mmCIF file of C-alpha atoms in Angstrom:
data_model
loop_
_atom_site.group_PDB
_atom_site.id
_atom_site.type_symbol
_atom_site.label_atom_id
_atom_site.label_comp_id
_atom_site.label_asym_id
_atom_site.label_seq_id
_atom_site.Cartn_x
_atom_site.Cartn_y
_atom_site.Cartn_z
ATOM 1 C CA MET A 1 200.776 -50.620 156.078
ATOM 2 C CA ALA A 2 201.119 -51.262 152.353
ATOM 3 C CA ASN A 3 197.501 -52.351 151.981
ATOM 4 C CA TYR A 4 196.210 -49.184 153.684
ATOM 5 C CA LEU A 5 198.290 -47.015 151.368
ATOM 6 C CA GLY A 6 196.949 -48.829 148.340
ATOM 7 C CA ILE A 7 193.366 -48.379 149.510
ATOM 8 C CA PHE A 8 194.018 -44.654 150.081
ATOM 9 C CA TYR A 9 195.361 -44.389 146.536
ATOM 10 C CA LEU A 10 192.274 -46.001 145.005
ATOM 11 C CA LEU A 11 189.882 -43.902 147.080
ATOM 12 C CA SER A 12 191.693 -40.694 146.170
ATOM 13 C CA LEU A 13 191.467 -41.482 142.456
ATOM 14 C CA SER A 14 187.767 -42.265 142.784
ATOM 15 C CA TYR A 15 187.134 -38.984 144.610
ATOM 16 C CA ASN A 16 189.022 -36.948 142.043
ATOM 17 C CA TYR A 17 187.325 -38.407 138.990
ATOM 18 C CA GLU A 18 183.935 -37.763 140.592
ATOM 19 C CA VAL A 19 184.687 -34.126 141.434
ATOM 20 C CA LEU A 20 186.284 -33.377 138.077
ATOM 21 C CA ALA A 21 183.205 -34.803 136.366
ATOM 22 C CA GLN A 22 181.125 -32.253 138.310
ATOM 23 C CA LYS A 23 183.295 -29.266 137.464
ATOM 24 C CA TYR A 24 180.621 -27.970 135.084
ATOM 25 C CA LEU A 25 176.865 -27.645 135.570
ATOM 26 C CA THR A 26 175.296 -30.929 134.450
ATOM 27 C CA VAL A 27 171.873 -32.564 134.357
ATOM 28 C CA ASN A 28 171.058 -35.744 136.260
ATOM 29 C CA GLY A 29 167.457 -36.731 135.552
ATOM 30 C CA THR A 30 165.389 -33.739 136.635
ATOM 31 C CA ASN A 31 168.165 -32.141 138.717
ATOM 32 C CA PHE A 32 171.085 -29.822 138.126
ATOM 33 C CA MET A 33 174.391 -31.011 139.592
ATOM 34 C CA LEU A 34 177.592 -29.097 140.324
ATOM 35 C CA ASN A 35 180.577 -30.146 142.430
ATOM 36 C CA GLY A 36 178.778 -33.395 143.270
ATOM 37 C CA GLU A 37 175.653 -31.699 144.688
ATOM 38 C CA LYS A 38 172.145 -30.854 143.564
ATOM 39 C CA VAL A 39 171.962 -27.105 142.903
ATOM 40 C CA PHE A 40 169.210 -24.524 142.422
ATOM 41 C CA LEU A 41 169.739 -21.611 140.015
ATOM 42 C CA SER A 42 168.640 -18.504 141.912
ATOM 43 C CA GLY A 43 169.095 -15.326 139.920
ATOM 44 C CA VAL A 44 167.792 -12.544 137.715
ATOM 45 C CA ASN A 45 167.368 -11.587 134.099
ATOM 46 C CA GLN A 46 169.746 -8.834 133.143
ATOM 47 C CA ALA A 47 168.514 -9.157 130.302
ATOM 48 C CA TRP A 48 170.324 -6.291 128.641
ATOM 49 C CA TYR A 49 171.640 -2.828 129.341
ATOM 50 C CA ARG A 50 171.443 -1.744 125.698
ATOM 51 C CA TYR A 51 168.974 -3.995 123.913
ATOM 52 C CA GLY A 52 170.878 -6.160 121.427
ATOM 53 C CA GLY A 53 173.910 -3.901 121.761
ATOM 54 C CA ASP A 54 175.836 -5.030 124.823
ATOM 55 C CA PHE A 55 178.487 -7.095 123.022
ATOM 56 C CA GLY A 56 180.568 -6.462 119.919
ATOM 57 C CA ASN A 57 181.306 -3.356 117.835
ATOM 58 C CA LYS A 58 182.873 -1.406 120.722
ATOM 59 C CA SER A 59 179.608 -1.395 122.679
ATOM 60 C CA TYR A 60 180.696 -3.493 125.659
ATOM 61 C CA VAL A 61 182.919 -0.771 127.090
ATOM 62 C CA ASN A 62 179.783 1.284 127.793
ATOM 63 C CA SER A 63 177.639 -1.615 128.991
ATOM 64 C CA LYS A 64 180.176 -3.384 131.179
ATOM 65 C CA PRO A 65 180.056 -1.064 134.243
ATOM 66 C CA HIS A 66 176.270 -1.521 134.473
ATOM 67 C CA LEU A 67 176.437 -5.281 133.891
ATOM 68 C CA VAL A 68 179.117 -5.709 136.546
ATOM 69 C CA ARG A 69 176.971 -3.808 139.053
ATOM 70 C CA THR A 70 174.279 -6.425 138.562
ATOM 71 C CA PHE A 71 176.862 -9.148 139.228
ATOM 72 C CA ASP A 72 177.828 -7.395 142.454
ATOM 73 C CA ALA A 73 174.177 -7.122 143.521
ATOM 74 C CA LEU A 74 173.653 -10.813 142.785
ATOM 75 C CA LYS A 75 176.674 -11.814 144.817
ATOM 76 C CA ALA A 76 175.779 -9.560 147.762
ATOM 77 C CA ASN A 77 172.261 -10.962 147.974
ATOM 78 C CA GLY A 78 173.057 -14.645 147.559
ATOM 79 C CA GLY A 79 172.181 -15.148 143.878
ATOM 80 C CA ASN A 80 174.132 -17.561 141.705
ATOM 81 C CA SER A 81 172.945 -17.145 138.105
ATOM 82 C CA ILE A 82 171.970 -14.643 135.432
ATOM 83 C CA ARG A 83 170.185 -14.708 132.079
ATOM 84 C CA MET A 84 171.722 -12.374 129.501
ATOM 85 C CA TRP A 85 170.648 -11.679 125.906
ATOM 86 C CA VAL A 86 173.115 -11.564 123.013
ATOM 87 C CA HIS A 87 172.008 -10.996 119.383
ATOM 88 C CA THR A 88 168.239 -10.419 119.955
ATOM 89 C CA SER A 89 167.182 -9.596 116.378
ATOM 90 C CA GLY A 90 170.665 -9.341 114.844
ATOM 91 C CA GLY A 91 170.922 -5.577 114.497
ATOM 92 C CA ASN A 92 174.344 -5.318 116.166
ATOM 93 C CA THR A 93 175.732 -8.845 116.025
ATOM 94 C CA PRO A 94 176.556 -11.156 114.311
ATOM 95 C CA ALA A 95 178.153 -9.765 111.137
ATOM 96 C CA PHE A 96 176.095 -10.072 107.925
ATOM 97 C CA ASN A 97 177.060 -9.527 104.288
ATOM 98 C CA SER A 98 174.945 -7.966 101.533
ATOM 99 C CA THR A 99 173.100 -11.241 100.830
ATOM 100 C CA GLY A 100 172.025 -11.580 104.462
ATOM 101 C CA HIS A 101 174.472 -14.400 105.214
ATOM 102 C CA VAL A 102 176.561 -14.368 108.381
ATOM 103 C CA THR A 103 180.299 -13.867 108.021
ATOM 104 C CA GLY A 104 181.374 -13.939 111.678
ATOM 105 C CA PRO A 105 180.378 -13.213 115.281
ATOM 106 C CA GLY A 106 180.982 -9.507 114.749
ATOM 107 C CA PRO A 107 183.967 -7.366 115.797
ATOM 108 C CA ASN A 108 184.998 -8.026 119.427
ATOM 109 C CA THR A 109 181.888 -10.107 120.172
ATOM 110 C CA THR A 110 183.691 -13.258 121.287
ATOM 111 C CA ARG A 111 186.187 -11.254 123.331
ATOM 112 C CA ASP A 112 183.372 -9.356 125.060
ATOM 113 C CA LEU A 113 181.389 -12.514 125.867
ATOM 114 C CA LEU A 114 184.497 -14.127 127.306
ATOM 115 C CA ASP A 115 185.204 -11.125 129.502
ATOM 116 C CA TYR A 116 181.588 -11.107 130.687
ATOM 117 C CA VAL A 117 181.586 -14.733 131.792
ATOM 118 C CA ARG A 118 184.940 -14.334 133.535
ATOM 119 C CA GLU A 119 183.520 -11.428 135.530
ATOM 120 C CA ALA A 120 180.672 -13.761 136.457
ATOM 121 C CA GLN A 121 182.988 -16.572 137.524
ATOM 122 C CA SER A 122 184.928 -14.329 139.884
ATOM 123 C CA ARG A 123 181.624 -13.808 141.746
ATOM 124 C CA ASN A 124 180.437 -17.468 141.578
ATOM 125 C CA ILE A 125 177.692 -16.690 139.064
ATOM 126 C CA LEU A 126 176.533 -19.057 136.316
ATOM 127 C CA VAL A 127 175.657 -17.466 132.964
ATOM 128 C CA THR A 128 172.858 -18.307 130.551
ATOM 129 C CA PHE A 129 173.187 -16.627 127.160
ATOM 130 C CA SER A 130 169.906 -16.165 125.290
ATOM 131 C CA LEU A 131 170.972 -15.810 121.678
ATOM 132 C CA TRP A 132 167.831 -14.692 119.821
ATOM 133 C CA ASN A 133 164.493 -13.034 120.607
ATOM 134 C CA ALA A 134 161.090 -13.547 118.930
ATOM 135 C CA VAL A 135 159.120 -11.160 121.135
ATOM 136 C CA ASP A 136 159.399 -8.179 118.781
ATOM 137 C CA LEU A 137 160.204 -9.943 115.524
ATOM 138 C CA LYS A 138 159.433 -7.977 112.353
ATOM 139 C CA ALA A 139 159.806 -8.798 108.676
ATOM 140 C CA GLY A 140 163.083 -7.510 107.302
ATOM 141 C CA LEU A 141 165.091 -7.851 110.505
ATOM 142 C CA PRO A 142 168.271 -9.931 110.135
ATOM 143 C CA ILE A 143 166.858 -12.726 112.309
ATOM 144 C CA ASP A 144 164.015 -13.210 109.827
ATOM 145 C CA GLY A 145 166.484 -14.501 107.259
ATOM 146 C CA LEU A 146 167.757 -17.183 109.647
ATOM 147 C CA LEU A 147 164.206 -18.374 110.252
ATOM 148 C CA GLN A 148 163.225 -18.431 106.578
ATOM 149 C CA ASP A 149 166.406 -19.531 104.768
ATOM 150 C CA GLU A 150 168.388 -22.569 105.936
ATOM 151 C CA SER A 151 171.521 -21.469 104.067
ATOM 152 C CA ILE A 152 171.570 -18.243 106.102
ATOM 153 C CA LEU A 153 171.002 -20.229 109.307
ATOM 154 C CA GLN A 154 173.887 -22.537 108.416
ATOM 155 C CA SER A 155 176.140 -19.539 107.747
ATOM 156 C CA TYR A 156 175.390 -18.288 111.273
ATOM 157 C CA ILE A 157 176.102 -21.695 112.798
ATOM 158 C CA THR A 158 179.387 -22.156 110.935
ATOM 159 C CA ASN A 159 180.772 -18.634 111.076
ATOM 160 C CA ALA A 160 179.463 -17.277 114.393
ATOM 161 C CA LEU A 161 177.856 -19.795 116.744
ATOM 162 C CA ILE A 162 180.546 -22.478 116.627
ATOM 163 C CA PRO A 163 183.422 -19.985 117.104
ATOM 164 C CA ILE A 164 181.597 -18.449 120.096
ATOM 165 C CA VAL A 165 180.924 -21.831 121.722
ATOM 166 C CA ARG A 166 184.496 -22.935 121.067
ATOM 167 C CA ALA A 167 185.826 -19.826 122.811
ATOM 168 C CA LEU A 168 183.642 -20.282 125.905
ATOM 169 C CA LYS A 169 183.403 -24.040 126.363
ATOM 170 C CA GLN A 170 186.216 -24.283 128.920
ATOM 171 C CA GLN A 171 184.617 -21.697 131.201
ATOM 172 C CA ARG A 172 182.967 -23.237 134.296
ATOM 173 C CA GLU A 173 180.583 -20.325 134.588
ATOM 174 C CA MET A 174 179.192 -20.790 131.064
ATOM 175 C CA ALA A 175 176.136 -22.775 132.113
ATOM 176 C CA ILE A 176 173.326 -22.747 129.531
ATOM 177 C CA TRP A 177 172.800 -21.747 125.912
ATOM 178 C CA GLU A 178 169.263 -20.541 125.230
ATOM 179 C CA ILE A 179 168.593 -20.578 121.502
ATOM 180 C CA MET A 180 165.607 -18.228 121.538
ATOM 181 C CA ASN A 181 163.412 -16.230 123.857
ATOM 182 C CA GLU A 182 159.663 -16.882 123.440
ATOM 183 C CA PRO A 183 159.407 -18.188 119.873
ATOM 184 C CA GLU A 184 155.655 -18.492 120.469
ATOM 185 C CA GLY A 185 155.404 -14.705 120.144
ATOM 186 C CA SER A 186 155.883 -14.977 116.381
ATOM 187 C CA MET A 187 154.602 -18.511 115.764
ATOM 188 C CA LEU A 188 151.646 -19.513 113.598
ATOM 189 C CA MET A 189 149.076 -20.911 116.035
ATOM 190 C CA GLU A 190 145.771 -22.794 115.940
ATOM 191 C CA THR A 191 147.039 -24.881 113.043
ATOM 192 C CA GLU A 192 146.102 -28.554 112.886
ATOM 193 C CA ASP A 193 148.517 -30.804 110.983
ATOM 194 C CA LYS A 194 147.244 -34.358 110.731
ATOM 195 C CA THR A 195 150.131 -35.492 108.514
ATOM 196 C CA GLU A 196 152.891 -34.288 110.845
ATOM 197 C CA PRO A 197 151.880 -33.904 114.521
ATOM 198 C CA CYS A 198 155.224 -32.257 115.330
ATOM 199 C CA TYR A 199 154.113 -29.154 113.435
ATOM 200 C CA ASP A 200 150.620 -29.027 114.935
ATOM 201 C CA THR A 201 149.878 -25.941 117.055
ATOM 202 C CA SER A 202 146.141 -26.501 117.506
ATOM 203 C CA THR A 203 146.604 -26.930 121.287
ATOM 204 C CA ILE A 204 147.251 -23.168 121.526
ATOM 205 C CA HIS A 205 143.992 -21.245 121.297
ATOM 206 C CA LEU A 206 142.970 -17.729 120.376
ATOM 207 C CA TRP A 207 142.448 -16.830 124.040
ATOM 208 C CA ASP A 208 146.023 -17.895 124.857
ATOM 209 C CA PHE A 209 147.208 -14.713 123.070
ATOM 210 C CA ALA A 210 150.278 -16.109 121.310
ATOM 211 C CA ASP A 211 151.709 -14.798 117.980
ATOM 212 C CA TRP A 212 151.340 -11.234 119.234
ATOM 213 C CA THR A 213 153.802 -9.968 116.584
ATOM 214 C CA ARG A 214 151.494 -11.334 113.837
ATOM 215 C CA GLN A 215 154.484 -12.736 111.959
ATOM 216 C CA SER A 216 152.837 -16.190 111.982
ATOM 217 C CA ILE A 217 155.973 -18.184 111.188
ATOM 218 C CA PRO A 218 155.333 -21.951 111.023
ATOM 219 C CA LEU A 219 156.450 -24.079 113.955
ATOM 220 C CA LYS A 220 158.527 -26.175 111.555
ATOM 221 C CA ASN A 221 160.785 -23.176 110.904
ATOM 222 C CA PHE A 222 161.319 -22.597 114.617
ATOM 223 C CA LEU A 223 162.072 -26.271 115.267
ATOM 224 C CA ARG A 224 164.684 -26.273 112.511
ATOM 225 C CA PHE A 225 166.129 -22.982 113.810
ATOM 226 C CA ILE A 226 166.358 -24.328 117.370
ATOM 227 C CA GLY A 227 167.323 -27.894 116.505
ATOM 228 C CA LEU A 228 170.218 -27.135 114.154
ATOM 229 C CA GLN A 229 171.747 -24.646 116.596
ATOM 230 C CA ALA A 230 171.314 -27.045 119.522
ATOM 231 C CA SER A 231 172.943 -29.809 117.496
ATOM 232 C CA ALA A 232 175.912 -27.608 116.596
ATOM 233 C CA ILE A 233 176.414 -26.595 120.239
ATOM 234 C CA HIS A 234 176.261 -30.209 121.452
ATOM 235 C CA ARG A 235 178.644 -31.281 118.713
ATOM 236 C CA GLU A 236 181.204 -28.607 119.548
ATOM 237 C CA ASP A 237 180.805 -29.004 123.326
ATOM 238 C CA PRO A 238 179.081 -32.273 124.358
ATOM 239 C CA LYS A 239 178.803 -31.219 128.018
ATOM 240 C CA SER A 240 176.898 -28.033 127.163
ATOM 241 C CA LEU A 241 173.277 -27.466 128.203
ATOM 242 C CA VAL A 242 170.719 -26.029 125.769
ATOM 243 C CA THR A 243 167.210 -24.672 126.273
ATOM 244 C CA VAL A 244 164.476 -22.402 124.883
ATOM 245 C CA GLY A 245 162.708 -19.625 126.802
ATOM 246 C CA SER A 246 159.057 -20.728 126.544
ATOM 247 C CA TRP A 247 156.372 -18.052 126.919
ATOM 248 C CA THR A 248 154.303 -20.263 129.243
ATOM 249 C CA TYR A 249 153.980 -23.929 130.209
ATOM 250 C CA LYS A 250 151.431 -24.330 127.388
ATOM 251 C CA SER A 251 154.009 -25.160 124.722
ATOM 252 C CA ILE A 252 156.339 -27.468 126.683
ATOM 253 C CA THR A 253 154.113 -30.142 128.228
ATOM 254 C CA ASN A 254 151.998 -33.020 126.951
ATOM 255 C CA ALA A 255 149.917 -32.832 130.138
ATOM 256 C CA LEU A 256 146.943 -30.549 130.796
ATOM 257 C CA ASP A 257 145.580 -30.983 127.235
ATOM 258 C CA ARG A 258 148.642 -29.264 125.789
ATOM 259 C CA ARG A 259 151.541 -30.435 123.612
ATOM 260 C CA ASN A 260 155.300 -30.192 124.037
ATOM 261 C CA PHE A 261 156.432 -28.417 120.872
ATOM 262 C CA TYR A 262 160.115 -28.904 121.722
ATOM 263 C CA SER A 263 160.378 -32.642 122.336
ATOM 264 C CA ASP A 264 163.611 -34.339 121.307
ATOM 265 C CA TYR A 265 161.713 -36.272 118.654
ATOM 266 C CA CYS A 266 160.235 -33.184 116.993
ATOM 267 C CA LEU A 267 163.445 -31.147 117.146
ATOM 268 C CA GLN A 268 165.339 -34.001 115.528
ATOM 269 C CA ARG A 269 162.654 -34.578 112.920
ATOM 270 C CA ALA A 270 162.826 -30.931 111.862
ATOM 271 C CA SER A 271 166.645 -31.069 111.824
ATOM 272 C CA ASP A 272 167.151 -34.000 109.453
ATOM 273 C CA GLY A 273 167.599 -36.482 112.292
ATOM 274 C CA GLU A 274 170.474 -34.674 114.021
ATOM 275 C CA PRO A 275 170.859 -36.505 117.392
ATOM 276 C CA GLY A 276 172.158 -33.359 119.088
ATOM 277 C CA ALA A 277 168.960 -31.490 118.226
ATOM 278 C CA ARG A 278 167.547 -31.646 121.735
ATOM 279 C CA LEU A 279 166.968 -29.555 124.838
ATOM 280 C CA ASP A 280 168.657 -30.429 128.137
ATOM 281 C CA LEU A 281 166.200 -28.502 130.293
ATOM 282 C CA TYR A 282 162.932 -26.613 130.001
ATOM 283 C CA GLN A 283 162.283 -22.971 130.844
ATOM 284 C CA ILE A 284 158.865 -21.469 131.595
ATOM 285 C CA HIS A 285 157.953 -17.782 131.785
ATOM 286 C CA THR A 286 154.940 -16.736 133.839
ATOM 287 C CA TYR A 287 153.079 -13.522 134.635
ATOM 288 C CA ASP A 288 149.638 -13.026 136.097
ATOM 289 C CA THR A 289 146.473 -12.547 134.021
ATOM 290 C CA PHE A 290 144.240 -9.763 135.318
ATOM 291 C CA TYR A 291 146.099 -9.870 138.662
ATOM 292 C CA ILE A 292 145.836 -13.631 139.204
ATOM 293 C CA TYR A 293 147.882 -16.643 138.264
ATOM 294 C CA LEU A 294 145.883 -19.179 136.284
ATOM 295 C CA PRO A 295 145.348 -22.653 137.797
ATOM 296 C CA HIS A 296 148.256 -24.374 136.042
ATOM 297 C CA ASP A 297 150.830 -21.572 136.119
ATOM 298 C CA PRO A 298 154.104 -22.530 137.857
ATOM 299 C CA PHE A 299 153.400 -20.643 141.087
ATOM 300 C CA MET A 300 150.150 -22.582 141.456
ATOM 301 C CA VAL A 301 151.403 -26.147 140.927
ATOM 302 C CA ASP A 302 154.353 -28.434 141.638
ATOM 303 C CA ALA A 303 156.761 -28.944 138.756
ATOM 304 C CA SER A 304 155.693 -32.597 138.612
ATOM 305 C CA VAL A 305 152.293 -31.534 137.213
ATOM 306 C CA TYR A 306 153.943 -30.901 133.836
ATOM 307 C CA LYS A 307 155.217 -34.512 133.682
ATOM 308 C CA LEU A 308 158.582 -33.529 132.176
ATOM 309 C CA ASP A 309 161.732 -35.627 132.434
ATOM 310 C CA LYS A 310 164.202 -32.729 132.495
ATOM 311 C CA PRO A 311 164.926 -29.834 134.889
ATOM 312 C CA ILE A 312 162.542 -26.863 134.781
ATOM 313 C CA ILE A 313 163.541 -23.244 135.405
ATOM 314 C CA ILE A 314 160.962 -20.500 135.949
ATOM 315 C CA GLY A 315 162.848 -18.179 133.641
ATOM 316 C CA GLU A 316 160.796 -14.969 133.944
ATOM 317 C CA PHE A 317 158.432 -13.696 136.641
ATOM 318 C CA SER A 318 157.949 -10.602 138.751
ATOM 319 C CA GLN A 319 156.307 -9.315 141.887
ATOM 320 C CA LYS A 320 154.715 -6.523 139.855
ATOM 321 C CA LYS A 321 152.799 -9.089 137.790
ATOM 322 C CA GLY A 322 152.867 -11.853 140.374
ATOM 323 C CA GLY A 323 149.258 -12.358 141.364
ATOM 324 C CA PHE A 324 149.866 -10.578 144.694
ATOM 325 C CA LEU A 325 152.771 -12.899 145.564
ATOM 326 C CA THR A 326 155.920 -11.151 146.735
ATOM 327 C CA SER A 327 159.300 -11.794 145.169
ATOM 328 C CA PRO A 328 160.481 -13.817 148.223
ATOM 329 C CA GLU A 329 157.289 -15.899 148.103
ATOM 330 C CA GLN A 330 157.884 -16.720 144.438
ATOM 331 C CA PHE A 331 161.547 -17.639 144.867
ATOM 332 C CA THR A 332 160.700 -19.781 147.890
ATOM 333 C CA TRP A 333 157.828 -21.520 146.072
ATOM 334 C CA ALA A 334 160.089 -22.463 143.174
ATOM 335 C CA TYR A 335 162.730 -23.833 145.558
ATOM 336 C CA ASN A 336 160.260 -25.946 147.532
ATOM 337 C CA HIS A 337 157.990 -27.225 144.745
ATOM 338 C CA GLY A 338 160.256 -29.150 142.417
ATOM 339 C CA TYR A 339 161.595 -26.419 140.132
ATOM 340 C CA ASN A 340 165.323 -26.172 139.478
ATOM 341 C CA GLY A 341 165.771 -22.443 139.158
ATOM 342 C CA ALA A 342 164.085 -19.028 139.282
ATOM 343 C CA TRP A 343 165.136 -15.851 137.441
ATOM 344 C CA SER A 344 163.187 -12.678 138.197
ATOM 345 C CA TRP A 345 162.492 -9.963 135.606
ATOM 346 C CA SER A 346 164.549 -7.763 135.192
ATOM 347 C CA ALA A 347 167.651 -5.969 136.447
ATOM 348 C CA ILE A 348 167.166 -2.941 134.247
ATOM 349 C CA ASP A 349 163.470 -2.500 135.254
ATOM 350 C CA SER A 350 162.623 -1.585 131.662
ATOM 351 C CA ASP A 351 158.916 -2.403 131.198
ATOM 352 C CA ASP A 352 155.562 -2.658 132.933
ATOM 353 C CA ALA A 353 156.215 -6.254 134.053
ATOM 354 C CA ALA A 354 159.657 -5.650 135.535
ATOM 355 C CA ASP A 355 160.517 -5.253 139.196
ATOM 356 C CA THR A 356 163.164 -2.905 140.480
ATOM 357 C CA LEU A 357 166.450 -4.583 141.285
ATOM 358 C CA ALA A 358 165.852 -3.754 144.960
ATOM 359 C CA VAL A 359 162.650 -5.819 144.934
ATOM 360 C CA GLN A 360 164.421 -8.715 143.243
ATOM 361 C CA GLU A 361 167.174 -8.582 145.835
ATOM 362 C CA THR A 362 164.588 -9.355 148.523
ATOM 363 C CA GLY A 363 163.685 -12.486 146.581
ATOM 364 C CA LEU A 364 167.297 -13.544 146.211
ATOM 365 C CA ARG A 365 167.903 -13.088 149.929
ATOM 366 C CA SER A 366 165.051 -15.480 150.732
ATOM 367 C CA LEU A 367 167.189 -18.311 149.318
ATOM 368 C CA LYS A 368 170.619 -17.067 150.376
ATOM 369 C CA ASP A 369 172.822 -19.943 151.622
ATOM 370 C CA LYS A 370 170.033 -22.513 151.181
ATOM 371 C CA ASN A 371 171.201 -26.102 150.802
ATOM 372 C CA ASP A 372 168.332 -28.531 151.243
ATOM 373 C CA GLN A 373 169.166 -31.496 149.041
ATOM 374 C CA SER A 374 165.612 -32.832 149.454
ATOM 375 C CA LYS A 375 164.229 -29.593 147.967
ATOM 376 C CA GLY A 376 165.932 -27.239 145.506
ATOM 377 C CA GLY A 377 169.505 -27.971 146.535
ATOM 378 C CA ARG A 378 172.552 -25.768 147.043
ATOM 379 C CA VAL A 379 172.373 -22.062 146.189
ATOM 380 C CA ASN A 380 175.754 -20.746 147.415
ATOM 381 C CA ILE A 381 177.786 -22.468 144.693
ATOM 382 C CA ASN A 382 181.563 -22.376 144.232
ATOM 383 C CA LEU A 383 183.017 -21.816 140.755
ATOM 384 C CA GLN A 384 186.576 -21.221 141.844
ATOM 385 C CA GLU A 385 189.300 -23.751 141.252
ATOM 386 C CA THR A 386 189.819 -24.720 144.901
ATOM 387 C CA GLU A 387 188.041 -28.044 144.521
ATOM 388 C CA VAL A 388 189.981 -28.901 141.406
ATOM 389 C CA THR A 389 193.245 -27.936 143.092
ATOM 390 C CA ARG A 390 192.329 -30.188 145.996
ATOM 391 C CA CYS A 391 191.689 -32.976 143.499
ATOM 392 C CA PHE A 392 195.193 -32.767 142.118
ATOM 393 C CA LEU A 393 196.636 -32.779 145.627
ATOM 394 C CA TYR A 394 194.709 -35.967 146.355
ATOM 395 C CA ILE A 395 196.039 -37.487 143.145
ATOM 396 C CA LEU A 396 199.578 -36.484 144.130
ATOM 397 C CA PHE A 397 199.171 -38.051 147.566
ATOM 398 C CA GLY A 398 197.698 -41.119 145.916
ATOM 399 C CA TYR A 399 200.755 -41.573 143.736
ATOM 400 C CA ILE A 400 203.009 -41.121 146.746
ATOM 401 C CA ALA A 401 200.994 -43.798 148.533
ATOM 402 C CA TRP A 402 201.316 -46.089 145.510
ATOM 403 C CA ILE A 403 205.095 -45.659 145.376
ATOM 404 C CA ALA A 404 205.353 -46.221 149.142
ATOM 405 C CA ASP A 405 203.226 -49.327 148.723
ATOM 406 C CA ILE A 406 205.706 -50.717 146.205
ATOM 407 C CA ILE A 407 208.665 -49.906 148.454
ATOM 408 C CA PHE A 408 207.082 -51.669 151.457
ATOM 409 C CA VAL A 409 206.252 -54.720 149.355
ATOM 410 C CA LEU A 410 209.846 -54.891 148.104
#
């Protein structure tokens, strides 16, 4: 009797440590794990209700009803994740002083972000916050200072980013920090650097149509911008996951005659050797070109073609610009072909690439309740505390068994 109780005690402790370790979204090789299972992030891009103005400075009270409606639509149609933008170009948050340095997150920003993720958790939705946007970058915008002046970047990290991460790091639903959306949109391209290959962008060609803002900021600046923020996030919250929203596969793979701009080595080299300057997963955006997907776009190939050693999310796509593939066909392809997530564009239906939310709901429903561990994994995730509560009950029973074991031995 005593031996059986002792064995039960040891097994219960083992079970509880394993489940507690999976309380948050983690990476295991090329998979996402949660609650001890492989999971697939099926969701949408919000990506904003009021561009750059959803959080802070009394703006959230107007945005929240619309944002919550998207949560409800996600939950009703089987989705489990959302990508939401925060500062964009810095016009609303964070707070800047007259020299362009950051003094704080901005009034109410941290409170608003915390409320947002808690609304997500109550509906079993994982949140990715995309902090900055390079798609419409212009000289003179606040974000330009962070990219050009390291002292301004450090003021943001110290006075805004770290306080925000600190406030959210205990939230199960806070899944991924995306440093920037599509840096390639403002990046100096077709530049060969024989002295420092990390800053070489010659693998992107004129016909790839990058640097559409014509800001032509050197890759080195972006790597420092991304790397120092990633390092600060990992330092403040070692379990956190960090990524970048890449405009296509062309800047994140060393295969297919391309180069991975955001390798750990290059991010660390541009960030004075900071070991936390790394990405935990890759994110690819993809839209058709003249009504077709090109041969190496994600919906044409398995994820393994890119030869990456981290999870890959197809972070933007749509039926409207989907090469005649429907939203359900795209979600299903991602699930079955080695990708780890799919986020359609976009809930607000704000541009000529965006689908209506109704169309995206059809895509979400195609994966509702899926749980094929040999393919994408579980979609209907649980972010409530029931598993953790069960853990503590097992621990309690384990201690009771241990005490009973002692009594029987005596």
